[in-house]
GROMACS .gro file of C-alpha atoms in nm:
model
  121
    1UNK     CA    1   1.510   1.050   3.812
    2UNK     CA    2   1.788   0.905   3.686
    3UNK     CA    3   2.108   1.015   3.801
    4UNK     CA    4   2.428   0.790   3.752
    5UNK     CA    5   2.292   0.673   3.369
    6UNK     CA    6   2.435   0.353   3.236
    7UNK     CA    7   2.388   0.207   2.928
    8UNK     CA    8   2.181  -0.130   2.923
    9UNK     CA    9   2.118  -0.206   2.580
   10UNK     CA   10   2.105  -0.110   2.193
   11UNK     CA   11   1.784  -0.198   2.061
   12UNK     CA   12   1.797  -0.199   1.667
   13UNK     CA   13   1.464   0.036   1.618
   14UNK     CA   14   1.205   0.266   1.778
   15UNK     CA   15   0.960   0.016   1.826
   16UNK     CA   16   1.209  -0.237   1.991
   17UNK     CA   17   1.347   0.043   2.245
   18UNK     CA   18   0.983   0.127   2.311
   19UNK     CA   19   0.877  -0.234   2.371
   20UNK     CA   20   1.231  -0.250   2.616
   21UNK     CA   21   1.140   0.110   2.804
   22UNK     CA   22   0.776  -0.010   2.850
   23UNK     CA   23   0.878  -0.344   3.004
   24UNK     CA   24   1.137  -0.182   3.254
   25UNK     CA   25   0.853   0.107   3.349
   26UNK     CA   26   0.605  -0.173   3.400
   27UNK     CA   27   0.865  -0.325   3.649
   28UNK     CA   28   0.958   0.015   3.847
   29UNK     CA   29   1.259   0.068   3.656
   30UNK     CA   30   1.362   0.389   3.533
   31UNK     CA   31   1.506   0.438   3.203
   32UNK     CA   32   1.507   0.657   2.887
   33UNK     CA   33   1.653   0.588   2.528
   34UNK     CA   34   1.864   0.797   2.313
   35UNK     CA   35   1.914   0.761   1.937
   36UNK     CA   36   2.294   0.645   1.811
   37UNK     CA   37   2.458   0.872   1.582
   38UNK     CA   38   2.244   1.115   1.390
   39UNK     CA   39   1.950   0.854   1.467
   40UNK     CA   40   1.725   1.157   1.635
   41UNK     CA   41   1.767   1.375   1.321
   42UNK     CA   42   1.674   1.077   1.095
   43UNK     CA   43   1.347   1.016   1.312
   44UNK     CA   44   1.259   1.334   1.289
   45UNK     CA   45   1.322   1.375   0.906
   46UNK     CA   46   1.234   1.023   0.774
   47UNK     CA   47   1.024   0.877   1.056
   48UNK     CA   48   1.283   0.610   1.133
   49UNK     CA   49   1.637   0.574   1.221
   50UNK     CA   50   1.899   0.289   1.127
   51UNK     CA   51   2.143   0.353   1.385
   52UNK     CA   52   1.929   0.204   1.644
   53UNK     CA   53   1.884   0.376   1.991
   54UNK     CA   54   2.075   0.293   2.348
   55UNK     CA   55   1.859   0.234   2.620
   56UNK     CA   56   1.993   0.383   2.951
   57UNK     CA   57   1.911   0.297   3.356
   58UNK     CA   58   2.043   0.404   3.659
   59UNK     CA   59   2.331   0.238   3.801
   60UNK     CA   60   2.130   0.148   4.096
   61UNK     CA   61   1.861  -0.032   3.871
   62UNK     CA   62   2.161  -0.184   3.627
   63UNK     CA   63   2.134  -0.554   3.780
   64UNK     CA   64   1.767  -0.578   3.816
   65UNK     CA   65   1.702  -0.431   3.460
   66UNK     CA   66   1.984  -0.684   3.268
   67UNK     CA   67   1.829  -0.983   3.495
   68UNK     CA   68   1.464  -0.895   3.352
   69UNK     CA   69   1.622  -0.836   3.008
   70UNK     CA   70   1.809  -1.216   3.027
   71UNK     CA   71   1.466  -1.376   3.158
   72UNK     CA   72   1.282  -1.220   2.833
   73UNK     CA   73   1.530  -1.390   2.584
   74UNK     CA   74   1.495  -1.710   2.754
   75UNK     CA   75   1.147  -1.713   2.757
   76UNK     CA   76   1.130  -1.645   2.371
   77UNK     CA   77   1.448  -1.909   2.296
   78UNK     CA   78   1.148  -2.163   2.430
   79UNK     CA   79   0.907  -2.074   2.213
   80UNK     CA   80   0.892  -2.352   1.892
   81UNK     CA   81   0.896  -2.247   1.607
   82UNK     CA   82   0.695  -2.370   1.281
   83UNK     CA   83   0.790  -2.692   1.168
   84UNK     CA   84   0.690  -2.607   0.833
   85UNK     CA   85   0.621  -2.251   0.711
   86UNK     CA   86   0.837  -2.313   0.355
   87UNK     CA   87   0.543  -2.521   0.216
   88UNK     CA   88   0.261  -2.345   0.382
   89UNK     CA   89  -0.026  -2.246   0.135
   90UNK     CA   90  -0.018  -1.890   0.000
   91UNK     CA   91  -0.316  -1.693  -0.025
   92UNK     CA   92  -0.451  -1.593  -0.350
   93UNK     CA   93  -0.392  -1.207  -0.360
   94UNK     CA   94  -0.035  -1.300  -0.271
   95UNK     CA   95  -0.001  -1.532  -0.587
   96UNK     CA   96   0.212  -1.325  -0.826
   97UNK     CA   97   0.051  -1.575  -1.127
   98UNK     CA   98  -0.325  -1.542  -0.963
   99UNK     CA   99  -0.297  -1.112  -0.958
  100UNK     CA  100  -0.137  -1.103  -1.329
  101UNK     CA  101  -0.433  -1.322  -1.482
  102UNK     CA  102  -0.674  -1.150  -1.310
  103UNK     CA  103  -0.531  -0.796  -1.447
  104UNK     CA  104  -0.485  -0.994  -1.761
  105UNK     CA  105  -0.838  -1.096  -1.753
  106UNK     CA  106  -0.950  -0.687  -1.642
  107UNK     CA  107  -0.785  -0.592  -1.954
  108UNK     CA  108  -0.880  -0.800  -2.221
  109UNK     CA  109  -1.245  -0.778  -2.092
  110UNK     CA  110  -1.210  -0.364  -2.100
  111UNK     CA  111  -1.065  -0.331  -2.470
  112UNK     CA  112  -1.326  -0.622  -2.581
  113UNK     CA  113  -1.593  -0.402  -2.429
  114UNK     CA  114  -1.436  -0.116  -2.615
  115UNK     CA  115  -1.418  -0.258  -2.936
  116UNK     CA  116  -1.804  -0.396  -2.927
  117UNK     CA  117  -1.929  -0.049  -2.804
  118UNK     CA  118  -1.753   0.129  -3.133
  119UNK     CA  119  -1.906  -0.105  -3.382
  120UNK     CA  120  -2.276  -0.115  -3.202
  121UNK     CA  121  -2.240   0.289  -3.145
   0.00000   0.00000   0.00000
């Protein structure tokens, strides 16, 4: 149980405060979160907040939990990154031009259809 709560972080969503509060539990560490602002009445209403939420540990934990913290941002400041993702190929159903011939296609074949059924029927 926490009982002297300080304030280690502000993550920017839910699902960076969990990813935080599971990392520190997986380490022995203590903590809870608590949304910024009216943050808790947004998650409840819209599913998501945009004031972010504050991540809290006990005093006693504070050093250990901001040391663990540093080591994960180094550790991701060494991963590369893609040399080239700008001219990486895009796949078809993502091709704007691809999706409006296709429905192009779709549509012309439909009222061609329809206008052959009324003159055989």
């Amino acid at each position: 149980m926490i009982t002297n709560p300080v304030k280690l972080v502000s993550a920017v969503n839910n699902i960076d405060a969990e990813l935080i509060i599971n990392l520190l539990h997986n380490n022995n560490i203590t903590c809870y979160k608590k949304s910024r602002g009216s943050g808790g009445y947004m998650n409840i209403y819209m599913g998501y907040s945009v004031y972010g939420e504050d991540i809290y540990v006990d005093k006693n934990d504070y050093e250990k939990a901001e040391q663990l913290l540093n080591e994960i941002s180094e550790a991701q400041e060494l991963i590369p990154e893609d040399r080239d993702n700008d001219n990486a190929p895009v796949p078809f159903f993502k091709n704007p031009r691809i999706i409006a011939r296709i429905l192009l296609i779709t549509m012309l074949g439909g009222m061609l259809l329809t206008v052959l059924l009324n003159i055989i029927y």
